[in-house]
Amino acid sequence: MPRLFTALEVPSEVGERLALLRGGLPGARWIDTDFYHVTLRFIGDIDFRTADEVADALSRVKRRDIELNIDGLAAFGSAKPHSVVARVAPSRGLGELQAEQERIVQKIGLPPEGRRFTPHVTLARLRGTPQRDVANYLTLRGGFFAGPFPVSRFVLYSSKDSTGGGPYLLEQSYPLAEAA
């Protein structure tokens, strides 16, 4: 049974810059730069027949290339921080691409995503890291900015059941149309 999600890849140049932000945060498990991505829709554990349906339906997405901007760092889990992320600035194209994928997945019969779409790149998972340490880290590094960088495809990844952070396997890629 595959565990699937759709995502946008982070270019290696941006990943290398993000990797320079590693360190200085006790209890952080830093994500390998090869696994940096922006999740569009977590699909979850599904049977192989449904996975084939999802893969086929995604091939009908017709959207234009988009540009992404990283506009700072943040932490998820305010009272008990669990992740440090690079924030991706929302844009119309990004929102429309994500919404279309949400509609596709629901049309196949899968439940709606329970969380609001917050575009980001996870940099580290935290375990037992005090809020004060996270706040200090974000104060020192939170002004990070990258972009705009072009995105010309989205991908379907599979992952092993784990605590997150990979390894991910590229199952299929879907090109976006070039902007006119």
C-alpha positions as a printed Julia matrix, in Angstrom:
180×3 Matrix{Float64}:
   0.0    0.0     0.0
   1.7    3.23   -1.1
   1.78   6.46    0.94
   1.51   9.26   -1.61
   1.67  13.03   -1.8
   2.04  15.65   -4.52
   4.7   18.31   -4.31
   6.8   20.94   -5.98
  10.52  20.33   -6.04
  13.0   22.85   -4.67
  15.85  23.64   -7.09
  19.24  22.46   -5.9
  20.61  26.04   -5.74
  17.84  27.02   -3.35
  18.28  23.77   -1.41
  21.99  24.53   -0.96
  21.14  27.97    0.45
  18.55  26.46    2.78
  21.12  23.89    3.95
  23.29  26.73    5.24
  20.6   27.37    7.86
  21.27  24.02    9.54
  22.64  23.87   13.04
  22.31  25.83   16.22
  19.06  24.27   17.35
  19.14  21.5    19.97
  16.76  18.62   19.3
  16.46  19.37   15.58
  16.56  16.54   13.05
  17.55  18.3     9.84
  15.94  17.16    6.59
  18.31  16.04    3.84
  18.47  18.67    1.09
  17.53  16.02   -1.5
  14.11  15.81    0.15
  13.26  19.54    0.24
   9.86  20.11   -1.38
   6.6   22.02   -1.06
   3.77  19.57   -0.37
   0.65  20.35   -2.35
  -1.6   17.5    -1.23
  -0.88  14.7     1.22
  -2.86  11.74   -0.11
  -1.85   9.16    2.47
  -1.87   5.38    2.5
  -4.04   4.08   -0.32
  -4.44   0.84   -2.24
  -2.66   0.36   -5.57
  -5.83   0.68   -7.67
  -6.61   4.07   -6.11
  -2.97   5.11   -6.51
  -3.23   4.39  -10.24
  -6.45   6.44  -10.41
  -4.76   9.36   -8.67
  -1.71   9.19  -10.96
  -3.92   9.1   -14.05
  -6.2   11.93  -12.89
  -3.23  14.17  -12.07
  -2.03  13.84  -15.66
  -5.03  15.93  -16.72
  -3.94  19.0   -14.72
  -3.3   21.85  -17.15
  -1.71  24.8   -15.37
   0.94  27.34  -16.3
   4.45  27.5   -14.87
   4.6   29.31  -11.56
   7.26  31.11   -9.58
   7.89  30.58   -5.91
   9.43  32.87   -3.32
  10.67  31.87    0.1
   9.95  34.75    2.44
  11.36  33.81    5.82
  11.37  31.04    8.39
   8.78  29.95   10.92
   8.0   27.16   13.36
   4.92  24.97   13.38
   3.46  24.08   16.75
   3.35  27.3    18.74
   3.08  25.88   22.28
   5.21  22.84   21.49
   7.26  23.47   18.33
   7.55  20.4    16.11
   9.01  21.76   12.84
  11.12  24.57   11.47
  10.04  25.59    7.97
  10.88  28.0     5.2
   7.69  29.91    4.37
   6.67  29.95    0.72
   4.83  33.13   -0.26
   1.28  32.34   -1.37
   0.44  33.17   -4.98
  -2.58  32.81   -7.2
  -0.95  30.16   -9.4
   0.21  28.11   -6.42
  -3.21  28.29   -4.77
  -5.01  27.28   -7.96
  -2.68  24.32   -8.55
  -3.17  23.07   -4.99
  -6.95  23.56   -5.13
  -7.23  21.65   -8.39
  -5.34  18.73   -6.89
  -7.59  18.81   -3.84
 -10.66  18.59   -6.12
  -9.14  15.7    -8.09
  -8.36  13.68   -4.98
 -11.84  14.24   -3.53
 -13.5   13.34   -6.85
 -11.72   9.97   -6.68
 -13.41   9.47   -3.31
 -10.66  10.32   -0.84
 -11.51  12.53    2.15
 -10.76  16.25    2.08
  -7.49  17.48    3.54
  -8.17  18.43    7.14
  -5.53  21.14    7.35
  -5.45  24.54    5.68
  -2.85  24.74    2.89
   0.21  26.57    4.21
   2.98  26.4     1.59
   6.36  25.69    3.14
   9.55  23.67    2.94
  10.24  21.64    6.07
  13.85  22.16    7.19
  13.86  20.27   10.48
  11.68  18.16   12.74
  11.91  19.03   16.42
  11.65  16.84   19.46
  11.62  18.44   22.88
  13.14  21.7    21.65
  12.2   24.53   24.02
  10.21  27.45   22.58
  12.94  29.86   23.63
  15.57  28.0    21.57
  13.28  28.02   18.54
  12.55  31.73   18.99
  16.29  32.5    19.23
  17.0   30.44   16.11
  14.25  32.25   14.16
  15.46  35.64   15.38
  18.94  34.95   14.01
  17.96  33.28   10.72
  14.31  34.17   10.13
  14.98  36.84    7.5
  15.99  34.27    4.89
  14.68  35.02    1.4
  15.03  33.14   -1.9
  13.39  33.63   -5.23
  11.66  34.04   -7.35
  12.46  30.64   -8.81
  10.5   28.94  -11.57
   8.56  25.71  -11.17
   7.8   23.86  -14.38
   6.36  20.64  -13.0
   4.77  19.01   -9.99
   5.5   15.49   -8.84
   3.87  12.51   -7.19
   6.04  11.09   -4.41
   5.72   7.95   -2.36
   7.22   7.62    1.07
   7.75   4.98    3.67
   5.74   5.15    6.86
   8.13   7.11    9.05
   8.38  10.17   11.22
   8.87  12.32    8.12
  11.77  13.65    6.16
  12.22  10.9     3.58
  13.26   8.88    1.88
  10.88   9.8    -0.91
  10.56   8.07   -4.25
   9.55  10.02   -7.33
   6.64   8.07   -8.8
   5.66  10.42  -11.6
   6.19  13.99  -12.77
   3.66  16.26  -14.46
   4.8   19.2   -16.58
   3.19  22.58  -16.28
   2.61  24.57  -19.47
   5.13  27.3   -20.21
   3.87  30.77  -19.46
   3.19  32.79  -22.59
